[in-house]
Amino acid sequence: MIQRIRMAQVLRETVSTPYSDLVTRPTGRAVRGRIEQAMVHTEALTMHLDFSEIGLLDFSCADEVVAKLLLVTVANPDCCIVLHGVSEAQFEAIDHVLRGQQLTVTALVHETLKPRLLGWCTPDAAGAFEVLHSSGGVDPATVAGALGWSFDRAMDALDDLVVRRLVRCQDGRYSTVALA
Amino acid sequence: MRVVPVPLSFDDRALDTLAQDLAPWPPGERLLLDARMAKWASPYAFTSLLTLGQALAEANQEKPRFAVPENEAVRSYWAKTGFFRFAAEFFELHGKVPKKLAELPNDVLLPVTPVRASEDVHEVVGKIQEGASRMLVGELGLEAKAAMGFAMALSEACQNIVEHAGTSGWVAVHAYTFRKRLGRRVVVIAVSDAGIGFRRSLESSEAKKVGERWGDGAALECALLQGISRFRDPGRGQGLAGIKRYLERWQGKVAIRSGTARVSVGPMWGDDEVPRADHLAFFPGSQLQIVIPAQEGAAG
């Protein structure tokens, strides 16, 4: 089950200014508070945060909204967060703050519908993510075969993605979280 | 009353001269800031002068006098930048102050604007984007995505006041030709506040670690070079780091002066420029300047 949250709407409900920019820490904190409230009242396990109507996203808000939301929800291993409609400039801000804290999130960038990982991750995890995205649900042997890795290496990379809540694992098969 | 001349051509480096003439701090006697002969002032000058007026008021000093420029064109320009509108609060203005403010000059992307709270940052960022895009892409030859990064840098620079200064501050953004030092057109963001400064902001967490070398310069290096914030939260300190990353891409420069020191990151455009300057004359609060130059071969 997926819950979609339109960030522009949350922003409008949070601040009185007419702008669509997600800037300043207090604003980011208030916006995150509303998202957390929404999460309490839903049974959805995957949250889609839609940035498509947001203009500017500064580093402070990227930290308050995305990084801190990932940290707040870390206690719930079933809760996954996917960013939608992220512009190239927003991508850079989010990527920058997540790398600093060794966090990762899946994002769909405006122009392409291909999911990308933002933030910090190992090259192996990034490689495994690519295979998963192009193949759908796979087991570690498939990833190992596709990348010329040992089974254990593929398993480690996939488990790293699961720990980071970027991938789900069921009955030994791994798949990306619902993106649409 | 002590007369303090306002530099004829007033940019970030000229503030050092003004600070020397102000010493000791607080002055202990009434000041007359003499700008009658002034010819040119950067946004850094306008925001710094207002910071000086604010700091004198907050130090319970007698309201200083301010002799406005005699040259009509200079006076008119200063009025259009919004300087006199706020200067009247902190200075007793002497001379002919233009009353009717015409529209902004083309090279003023953001007139002098007070930053007191987060809402002000929203306003500043919201208003500047169209003009910034026109200037950065149209005149300076930067790629379109540079405008977004510019607004982000502006937002983070202004937020430093709200988050750390303990008082309000000022921001202004102008474009001009950096003749002496670079020979190119630049866009300059100037942010200044009369607050506690970087040393006091970081003292409780960093002074012991740094030891004897602790001072304004060391505090600035902690913040600007190492991304250290007074908050323990690992997500803090990202603003200045983000500004540096943006400027690196566009060969820009950031310099912060606080107390008696200045630390700069980016290309050095003059023989007398150094990454860190200590033992400057004291000036209250903190002054941040971001310079983004036209790309080589740009029309501007």
Short mmCIF file of C-alpha atoms in Angstrom, two decimals:
data_model
loop_
_atom_site.label_atom_id
_atom_site.label_comp_id
_atom_site.label_asym_id
_atom_site.label_seq_id
_atom_site.Cartn_x
_atom_site.Cartn_y
_atom_site.Cartn_z
CA MET A 1 0.00 0.00 0.00
CA ILE A 2 1.30 3.45 -0.97
CA GLN A 3 0.55 6.88 0.42
CA ARG A 4 1.32 9.80 -1.85
CA ILE A 5 2.09 13.13 -0.23
CA ARG A 6 2.13 16.27 -2.37
CA MET A 7 4.87 18.37 -0.85
CA ALA A 8 3.56 21.60 -2.38
CA GLN A 9 0.22 21.09 -0.66
CA VAL A 10 1.89 20.37 2.68
CA LEU A 11 4.03 23.48 2.21
CA ARG A 12 0.97 25.63 1.49
CA GLU A 13 -0.68 24.32 4.63
CA THR A 14 2.45 25.02 6.66
CA VAL A 15 3.60 28.53 5.71
CA SER A 16 1.71 31.68 4.82
CA THR A 17 4.02 32.95 2.04
CA PRO A 18 2.80 32.51 -1.55
CA TYR A 19 6.03 30.92 -2.77
CA SER A 20 6.52 27.28 -3.67
CA ASP A 21 10.07 27.09 -2.32
CA LEU A 22 10.95 24.69 0.43
CA VAL A 23 13.51 26.76 2.32
CA THR A 24 14.67 27.32 5.93
CA ARG A 25 14.96 24.87 8.79
CA PRO A 26 11.82 25.91 10.66
CA THR A 27 9.79 25.37 7.49
CA GLY A 28 11.42 22.01 6.86
CA ARG A 29 10.79 20.98 10.44
CA ALA A 30 7.14 21.97 10.25
CA VAL A 31 6.66 20.18 6.93
CA ARG A 32 8.28 17.02 8.30
CA GLY A 33 6.01 17.21 11.33
CA ARG A 34 2.98 17.10 9.05
CA ILE A 35 4.37 14.16 7.10
CA GLU A 36 5.06 12.28 10.31
CA GLN A 37 1.49 12.93 11.42
CA ALA A 38 0.22 11.58 8.11
CA MET A 39 2.36 8.48 8.57
CA VAL A 40 0.85 7.81 11.98
CA HIS A 41 -2.61 7.75 10.46
CA THR A 42 -1.92 5.45 7.54
CA GLU A 43 -1.37 1.75 7.09
CA ALA A 44 0.68 2.34 3.98
CA LEU A 45 4.21 1.00 4.15
CA THR A 46 5.55 3.03 1.24
CA MET A 47 5.45 6.81 1.29
CA HIS A 48 5.80 8.70 -1.99
CA LEU A 49 6.85 12.29 -1.45
CA ASP A 50 5.98 14.26 -4.57
CA PHE A 51 8.27 17.27 -5.14
CA SER A 52 7.00 18.07 -8.63
CA GLU A 53 5.34 21.39 -7.70
CA ILE A 54 8.15 22.51 -5.41
CA GLY A 55 10.52 25.17 -6.74
CA LEU A 56 13.66 25.57 -4.73
CA LEU A 57 14.76 23.11 -2.07
CA ASP A 58 17.66 24.35 0.02
CA PHE A 59 20.14 22.25 2.00
CA SER A 60 18.51 22.99 5.34
CA CYS A 61 15.12 21.79 4.13
CA ALA A 62 16.65 18.80 2.37
CA ASP A 63 18.14 17.87 5.73
CA GLU A 64 15.03 18.59 7.79
CA VAL A 65 12.57 16.93 5.43
CA VAL A 66 14.39 14.05 3.75
CA ALA A 67 17.39 13.16 5.94
CA LYS A 68 15.58 13.52 9.23
CA LEU A 69 12.52 11.67 7.93
CA LEU A 70 14.77 8.75 7.01
CA LEU A 71 16.28 8.85 10.49
CA VAL A 72 12.93 9.16 12.25
CA THR A 73 11.51 6.17 10.36
CA VAL A 74 14.58 3.97 10.76
CA ALA A 75 12.91 2.16 13.65
CA ASN A 76 10.30 0.82 11.24
CA PRO A 77 12.11 -1.50 8.80
CA ASP A 78 8.96 -1.91 6.70
CA CYS A 79 8.55 1.80 6.03
CA CYS A 80 10.05 2.87 2.69
CA ILE A 81 10.28 6.37 1.30
CA VAL A 82 10.44 7.20 -2.40
CA LEU A 83 10.85 10.71 -3.77
CA HIS A 84 8.90 11.67 -6.91
CA GLY A 85 9.20 14.57 -9.33
CA VAL A 86 12.62 15.62 -8.08
CA SER A 87 14.32 18.30 -10.22
CA GLU A 88 18.03 18.19 -10.96
CA ALA A 89 18.71 21.04 -8.50
CA GLN A 90 16.66 19.37 -5.77
CA PHE A 91 18.46 16.12 -6.53
CA GLU A 92 21.81 17.77 -5.84
CA ALA A 93 20.69 19.30 -2.54
CA ILE A 94 19.23 16.04 -1.27
CA ASP A 95 22.19 14.01 -2.47
CA HIS A 96 24.59 16.39 -0.72
CA VAL A 97 22.91 16.24 2.70
CA LEU A 98 22.32 12.48 2.58
CA ARG A 99 25.93 11.72 1.68
CA GLY A 100 27.08 13.69 4.71
CA GLN A 101 25.05 11.39 6.95
CA GLN A 102 25.53 8.12 5.05
CA LEU A 103 21.83 7.92 4.20
CA THR A 104 20.20 6.80 0.95
CA VAL A 105 16.81 7.21 -0.69
CA THR A 106 15.25 6.20 -4.00
CA ALA A 107 14.15 9.07 -6.25
CA LEU A 108 12.40 9.47 -9.57
CA VAL A 109 13.85 12.50 -11.27
CA HIS A 110 11.50 14.78 -13.26
CA GLU A 111 12.61 14.07 -16.78
CA THR A 112 13.25 10.35 -16.47
CA LEU A 113 11.18 7.68 -14.84
CA LYS A 114 14.24 5.64 -14.04
CA PRO A 115 14.77 5.41 -10.28
CA ARG A 116 18.07 6.72 -8.96
CA LEU A 117 19.73 6.37 -5.62
CA LEU A 118 20.46 9.63 -3.84
CA GLY A 119 23.00 9.90 -1.09
CA TRP A 120 25.62 7.51 0.12
CA CYS A 121 25.87 3.90 -1.03
CA THR A 122 28.58 1.41 -1.92
CA PRO A 123 29.35 0.72 -5.59
CA ASP A 124 28.16 -2.86 -5.04
CA ALA A 125 24.80 -1.71 -3.68
CA ALA A 126 24.41 0.67 -6.62
CA GLY A 127 25.22 -2.13 -9.07
CA ALA A 128 22.76 -4.53 -7.47
CA PHE A 129 20.08 -1.82 -7.49
CA GLU A 130 20.54 -1.38 -11.25
CA VAL A 131 20.04 -5.09 -11.85
CA LEU A 132 16.98 -5.19 -9.62
CA HIS A 133 15.40 -2.27 -11.40
CA SER A 134 15.86 -3.76 -14.85
CA SER A 135 14.90 -7.31 -13.87
CA GLY A 136 12.11 -6.93 -11.34
CA GLY A 137 12.14 -9.47 -8.53
CA VAL A 138 15.35 -11.52 -8.48
CA ASP A 139 17.33 -13.79 -6.22
CA PRO A 140 20.99 -13.25 -5.29
CA ALA A 141 22.16 -15.82 -7.86
CA THR A 142 20.63 -13.76 -10.68
CA VAL A 143 22.37 -10.60 -9.47
CA ALA A 144 25.63 -12.51 -9.07
CA GLY A 145 25.32 -13.88 -12.61
CA ALA A 146 24.44 -10.50 -14.13
CA LEU A 147 27.38 -8.75 -12.51
CA GLY A 148 29.93 -11.58 -12.52
CA TRP A 149 30.07 -11.61 -8.72
CA SER A 150 30.16 -14.39 -6.16
CA PHE A 151 26.84 -15.34 -4.58
CA ASP A 152 27.95 -13.94 -1.20
CA ARG A 153 28.93 -10.62 -2.69
CA ALA A 154 25.55 -10.28 -4.37
CA MET A 155 23.80 -11.28 -1.16
CA ASP A 156 25.74 -8.68 0.85
CA ALA A 157 24.91 -5.93 -1.62
CA LEU A 158 21.20 -6.85 -1.64
CA ASP A 159 21.05 -7.07 2.14
CA ASP A 160 22.66 -3.64 2.36
CA LEU A 161 19.84 -2.29 0.17
CA VAL A 162 17.25 -3.99 2.39
CA VAL A 163 18.77 -2.47 5.55
CA ARG A 164 18.59 0.92 3.87
CA ARG A 165 14.92 0.25 3.04
CA LEU A 166 15.51 0.68 -0.68
CA VAL A 167 14.60 -2.90 -1.52
CA ARG A 168 12.22 -5.47 -0.08
CA CYS A 169 12.99 -9.14 0.44
CA GLN A 170 10.35 -11.85 0.49
CA ASP A 171 10.93 -15.59 0.34
CA GLY A 172 14.51 -15.11 -0.80
CA ARG A 173 13.55 -12.83 -3.71
CA TYR A 174 14.49 -9.17 -3.77
CA SER A 175 12.53 -6.39 -5.46
CA THR A 176 12.57 -2.61 -5.53
CA VAL A 177 9.88 -0.86 -3.50
CA ALA A 178 6.74 0.19 -5.35
CA LEU A 179 7.68 3.18 -7.46
CA ALA A 180 4.32 4.12 -8.94
CA MET B 1 32.34 63.87 18.18
CA ARG B 2 34.73 61.81 16.08
CA VAL B 3 34.65 62.00 12.30
CA VAL B 4 35.03 58.65 10.53
CA PRO B 5 35.47 58.90 6.76
CA VAL B 6 33.42 56.49 4.67
CA PRO B 7 35.71 55.03 1.97
CA LEU B 8 35.32 56.72 -1.42
CA SER B 9 35.14 53.38 -3.14
CA PHE B 10 33.63 51.08 -0.56
CA ASP B 11 33.95 47.34 -1.06
CA ASP B 12 34.78 44.42 1.27
CA ARG B 13 38.43 45.35 1.58
CA ALA B 14 37.66 49.00 2.28
CA LEU B 15 35.68 47.89 5.32
CA ASP B 16 39.03 47.07 6.95
CA THR B 17 40.00 50.74 6.64
CA LEU B 18 36.67 51.89 8.06
CA ALA B 19 37.08 49.44 10.97
CA GLN B 20 40.55 50.88 11.70
CA ASP B 21 39.13 54.36 11.82
CA LEU B 22 36.36 53.22 14.17
CA ALA B 23 38.67 51.71 16.80
CA PRO B 24 38.38 51.30 19.72
CA TRP B 25 35.08 49.44 19.98
CA PRO B 26 32.66 50.58 21.27
CA PRO B 27 33.74 54.09 20.29
CA GLY B 28 32.68 55.74 23.55
CA GLU B 29 31.94 59.04 21.81
CA ARG B 30 29.49 60.14 19.19
CA LEU B 31 30.50 59.35 15.60
CA LEU B 32 30.01 61.25 12.39
CA LEU B 33 30.28 58.95 9.39
CA ASP B 34 31.33 61.17 6.56
CA ALA B 35 30.21 59.84 3.15
CA ARG B 36 30.14 63.25 1.41
CA MET B 37 32.92 62.35 -1.01
CA ALA B 38 31.76 58.77 -1.57
CA LYS B 39 31.75 57.67 -5.19
CA TRP B 40 30.82 54.02 -5.21
CA ALA B 41 29.66 51.37 -2.76
CA SER B 42 29.14 47.63 -3.09
CA PRO B 43 26.24 45.74 -1.49
CA TYR B 44 28.78 44.66 1.14
CA ALA B 45 29.26 48.32 2.03
CA PHE B 46 25.54 49.03 2.42
CA THR B 47 24.87 46.00 4.61
CA SER B 48 28.00 46.64 6.70
CA LEU B 49 27.09 50.28 7.30
CA LEU B 50 23.64 49.28 8.50
CA THR B 51 25.23 46.64 10.74
CA LEU B 52 27.47 49.33 12.20
CA GLY B 53 24.47 51.55 12.94
CA GLN B 54 22.58 48.63 14.46
CA ALA B 55 25.58 47.54 16.57
CA LEU B 56 26.04 51.07 17.92
CA ALA B 57 22.35 51.19 18.85
CA GLU B 58 22.51 47.77 20.50
CA ALA B 59 25.64 48.89 22.43
CA ASN B 60 23.61 51.88 23.71
CA GLN B 61 25.89 54.36 21.96
CA GLU B 62 24.62 57.76 20.97
CA LYS B 63 22.94 57.73 17.57
CA PRO B 64 25.71 58.55 15.07
CA ARG B 65 25.47 61.22 12.42
CA PHE B 66 25.78 60.28 8.77
CA ALA B 67 26.72 62.82 6.11
CA VAL B 68 25.20 61.60 2.83
CA PRO B 69 27.10 61.68 -0.48
CA GLU B 70 27.23 65.10 -2.13
CA ASN B 71 27.21 63.78 -5.66
CA GLU B 72 23.61 63.61 -6.82
CA ALA B 73 24.01 60.48 -8.92
CA VAL B 74 25.73 58.65 -6.06
CA ARG B 75 23.07 59.80 -3.60
CA SER B 76 20.30 58.74 -5.91
CA TYR B 77 21.88 55.32 -6.42
CA TRP B 78 22.26 54.80 -2.68
CA ALA B 79 18.59 55.68 -2.28
CA LYS B 80 17.54 53.22 -4.96
CA THR B 81 19.45 50.42 -3.29
CA GLY B 82 17.24 50.92 -0.23
CA PHE B 83 20.09 52.06 2.01
CA PHE B 84 18.60 55.34 3.23
CA ARG B 85 15.26 53.73 3.97
CA PHE B 86 16.84 51.72 6.78
CA ALA B 87 19.75 54.05 7.58
CA ALA B 88 17.31 56.63 8.94
CA GLU B 89 16.55 54.26 11.80
CA PHE B 90 20.18 54.05 12.97
CA PHE B 91 21.78 57.31 11.83
CA GLU B 92 20.94 60.96 12.05
CA LEU B 93 21.13 61.69 8.34
CA HIS B 94 22.66 65.00 7.24
CA GLY B 95 22.48 66.26 3.69
CA LYS B 96 20.00 65.93 0.91
CA VAL B 97 18.34 62.51 1.06
CA PRO B 98 16.29 61.69 -2.03
CA LYS B 99 12.71 61.20 -0.95
CA LYS B 100 11.07 59.62 -3.94
CA LEU B 101 12.55 56.24 -4.69
CA ALA B 102 12.36 55.27 -8.32
CA GLU B 103 12.40 51.72 -9.60
CA LEU B 104 15.40 49.51 -8.91
CA PRO B 105 18.45 49.94 -11.12
CA ASN B 106 18.98 46.95 -13.42
CA ASP B 107 22.09 45.85 -11.58
CA VAL B 108 20.39 45.70 -8.19
CA LEU B 109 18.95 42.20 -7.96
CA LEU B 110 17.90 42.63 -4.36
CA PRO B 111 17.83 45.99 -2.57
CA VAL B 112 18.96 46.15 1.02
CA THR B 113 16.53 43.89 2.86
CA PRO B 114 16.29 43.13 6.57
CA VAL B 115 16.53 39.50 7.67
CA ARG B 116 14.87 39.00 11.03
CA ALA B 117 13.12 35.65 10.75
CA SER B 118 12.62 32.65 8.48
CA GLU B 119 9.71 34.38 6.73
CA ASP B 120 12.13 37.04 5.48
CA VAL B 121 14.29 34.32 3.91
CA HIS B 122 11.23 32.96 2.08
CA GLU B 123 10.52 36.45 0.73
CA VAL B 124 14.11 37.07 -0.34
CA VAL B 125 14.43 33.72 -2.12
CA GLY B 126 11.00 33.97 -3.72
CA LYS B 127 11.62 37.45 -5.08
CA ILE B 128 15.10 37.02 -6.46
CA GLN B 129 14.79 33.96 -8.66
CA GLU B 130 13.62 35.57 -11.87
CA GLY B 131 16.19 38.38 -11.72
CA ALA B 132 18.95 35.99 -10.73
CA SER B 133 18.24 33.75 -13.67
CA ARG B 134 18.26 36.72 -16.06
CA MET B 135 21.55 37.99 -14.68
CA LEU B 136 23.42 34.70 -14.25
CA VAL B 137 22.41 33.13 -17.51
CA GLY B 138 21.90 36.23 -19.66
CA GLU B 139 24.82 38.36 -18.58
CA LEU B 140 27.29 36.11 -16.82
CA GLY B 141 27.01 33.18 -19.21
CA LEU B 142 26.31 30.54 -16.58
CA GLU B 143 24.16 27.48 -17.27
CA ALA B 144 20.45 27.70 -16.40
CA LYS B 145 20.84 25.43 -13.39
CA ALA B 146 23.18 27.98 -11.81
CA ALA B 147 20.19 30.13 -10.89
CA MET B 148 18.73 27.50 -8.58
CA GLY B 149 22.08 26.99 -6.86
CA PHE B 150 22.38 30.74 -6.49
CA ALA B 151 19.03 30.97 -4.69
CA MET B 152 20.05 28.06 -2.47
CA ALA B 153 23.29 29.81 -1.55
CA LEU B 154 21.37 32.99 -0.81
CA SER B 155 18.89 31.11 1.36
CA GLU B 156 21.61 29.42 3.39
CA ALA B 157 23.58 32.65 3.81
CA CYS B 158 20.50 34.47 5.13
CA GLN B 159 19.57 31.59 7.43
CA ASN B 160 22.91 31.88 9.19
CA ILE B 161 21.64 35.16 10.61
CA VAL B 162 18.39 33.68 11.85
CA GLU B 163 20.06 30.57 13.26
CA HIS B 164 23.29 31.89 14.72
CA ALA B 165 23.53 35.67 15.04
CA GLY B 166 21.19 36.24 17.93
CA THR B 167 19.97 39.43 16.27
CA SER B 168 18.73 40.56 12.87
CA GLY B 169 20.78 41.37 9.79
CA TRP B 170 20.79 42.60 6.22
CA VAL B 171 21.13 41.19 2.73
CA ALA B 172 21.64 42.82 -0.68
CA VAL B 173 22.52 41.44 -4.11
CA HIS B 174 24.06 43.53 -6.88
CA ALA B 175 25.82 42.92 -10.17
CA TYR B 176 28.77 45.05 -11.14
CA THR B 177 32.07 44.97 -12.96
CA PHE B 178 34.94 43.88 -10.77
CA ARG B 179 37.43 46.07 -12.58
CA LYS B 180 40.43 46.29 -10.28
CA ARG B 181 40.72 42.70 -9.22
CA LEU B 182 39.14 40.60 -11.95
CA GLY B 183 38.15 42.68 -14.95
CA ARG B 184 34.89 40.83 -15.28
CA ARG B 185 31.23 41.26 -14.41
CA VAL B 186 30.19 39.63 -11.13
CA VAL B 187 27.09 39.04 -9.06
CA VAL B 188 27.66 39.68 -5.38
CA ILE B 189 25.59 38.53 -2.41
CA ALA B 190 26.33 40.48 0.76
CA VAL B 191 24.94 39.39 4.10
CA SER B 192 25.78 41.15 7.34
CA ASP B 193 24.57 40.98 10.90
CA ALA B 194 25.41 42.69 14.17
CA GLY B 195 25.26 39.44 16.11
CA ILE B 196 27.58 37.47 18.34
CA GLY B 197 30.02 36.47 15.60
CA PHE B 198 31.53 33.07 14.78
CA ARG B 199 33.95 32.97 17.70
CA ARG B 200 31.29 33.33 20.36
CA SER B 201 28.90 31.07 18.47
CA LEU B 202 31.41 28.18 18.44
CA GLU B 203 33.33 28.94 21.63
CA SER B 204 31.62 26.49 23.97
CA SER B 205 32.16 23.50 21.69
CA GLU B 206 35.44 24.31 19.89
CA ALA B 207 37.64 26.64 21.96
CA LYS B 208 39.11 23.89 24.14
CA LYS B 209 39.81 21.62 21.16
CA VAL B 210 41.68 24.36 19.31
CA GLY B 211 43.53 25.59 22.40
CA GLU B 212 45.80 28.64 22.26
CA ARG B 213 45.13 29.26 18.60
CA TRP B 214 41.45 29.88 19.33
CA GLY B 215 40.16 33.21 18.04
CA ASP B 216 38.08 34.77 15.27
CA GLY B 217 40.19 33.24 12.49
CA ALA B 218 40.14 29.74 13.98
CA ALA B 219 36.37 29.96 14.50
CA LEU B 220 35.85 31.01 10.89
CA GLU B 221 37.99 28.11 9.69
CA CYS B 222 35.99 25.69 11.84
CA ALA B 223 32.74 26.87 10.27
CA LEU B 224 33.79 27.51 6.68
CA LEU B 225 36.50 24.92 6.10
CA GLN B 226 35.41 22.11 8.41
CA GLY B 227 31.63 22.60 8.38
CA ILE B 228 31.43 22.70 12.18
CA SER B 229 28.25 24.07 13.71
CA ARG B 230 27.42 24.84 17.34
CA PHE B 231 24.61 22.32 17.02
CA ARG B 232 25.58 18.68 17.58
CA ASP B 233 23.07 17.49 14.98
CA PRO B 234 25.05 15.79 12.14
CA GLY B 235 22.78 17.48 9.59
CA ARG B 236 24.03 20.92 10.61
CA GLY B 237 26.86 22.81 8.95
CA GLN B 238 25.64 21.77 5.51
CA GLY B 239 24.69 25.28 4.41
CA LEU B 240 28.19 26.70 4.14
CA ALA B 241 29.42 23.39 2.70
CA GLY B 242 26.70 23.62 0.04
CA ILE B 243 27.63 27.23 -0.75
CA LYS B 244 31.29 26.23 -1.22
CA ARG B 245 30.33 23.36 -3.50
CA TYR B 246 28.18 25.65 -5.63
CA LEU B 247 30.91 28.28 -5.90
CA GLU B 248 33.54 25.71 -6.79
CA ARG B 249 31.48 24.78 -9.84
CA TRP B 250 31.23 28.38 -11.06
CA GLN B 251 34.71 29.56 -10.00
CA GLY B 252 33.14 31.77 -7.36
CA LYS B 253 34.34 32.82 -3.97
CA VAL B 254 32.98 33.14 -0.44
CA ALA B 255 34.58 35.28 2.25
CA ILE B 256 33.46 35.76 5.82
CA ARG B 257 34.71 38.50 8.13
CA SER B 258 33.90 38.21 11.80
CA GLY B 259 35.42 40.24 14.60
CA THR B 260 39.09 40.66 13.69
CA ALA B 261 39.54 38.00 11.00
CA ARG B 262 38.50 37.08 7.49
CA VAL B 263 38.60 33.68 5.81
CA SER B 264 38.06 33.22 2.08
CA VAL B 265 37.49 30.14 -0.04
CA GLY B 266 37.86 30.33 -3.80
CA PRO B 267 40.18 31.97 -6.30
CA MET B 268 42.37 34.84 -5.08
CA TRP B 269 41.85 37.73 -7.49
CA GLY B 270 44.37 40.22 -6.19
CA ASP B 271 48.02 40.23 -5.13
CA ASP B 272 47.04 41.28 -1.62
CA GLU B 273 44.40 38.58 -1.15
CA VAL B 274 45.08 35.79 1.32
CA PRO B 275 42.90 32.82 2.35
CA ARG B 276 43.00 33.95 5.98
CA ALA B 277 43.62 37.40 7.43
CA ASP B 278 44.02 37.89 11.19
CA HIS B 279 44.56 40.93 13.38
CA LEU B 280 42.21 43.11 11.36
CA ALA B 281 40.60 46.00 13.17
CA PHE B 282 37.45 44.84 14.97
CA PHE B 283 34.10 45.24 13.24
CA PRO B 284 30.91 44.06 14.94
CA GLY B 285 29.02 40.92 13.94
CA SER B 286 29.70 38.91 10.80
CA GLN B 287 29.89 39.87 7.13
CA LEU B 288 29.59 37.27 4.39
CA GLN B 289 30.24 37.92 0.72
CA ILE B 290 29.63 35.56 -2.18
CA VAL B 291 31.03 36.50 -5.58
CA ILE B 292 30.05 34.72 -8.79
CA PRO B 293 32.03 35.88 -11.83
CA ALA B 294 30.99 35.92 -15.46
CA GLN B 295 32.28 32.89 -17.28
CA GLU B 296 35.22 33.49 -19.62
CA GLY B 297 33.94 34.90 -22.88
CA ALA B 298 30.48 35.82 -21.54
CA ALA B 299 28.83 38.90 -22.99
CA GLY B 300 28.74 40.67 -19.60
#
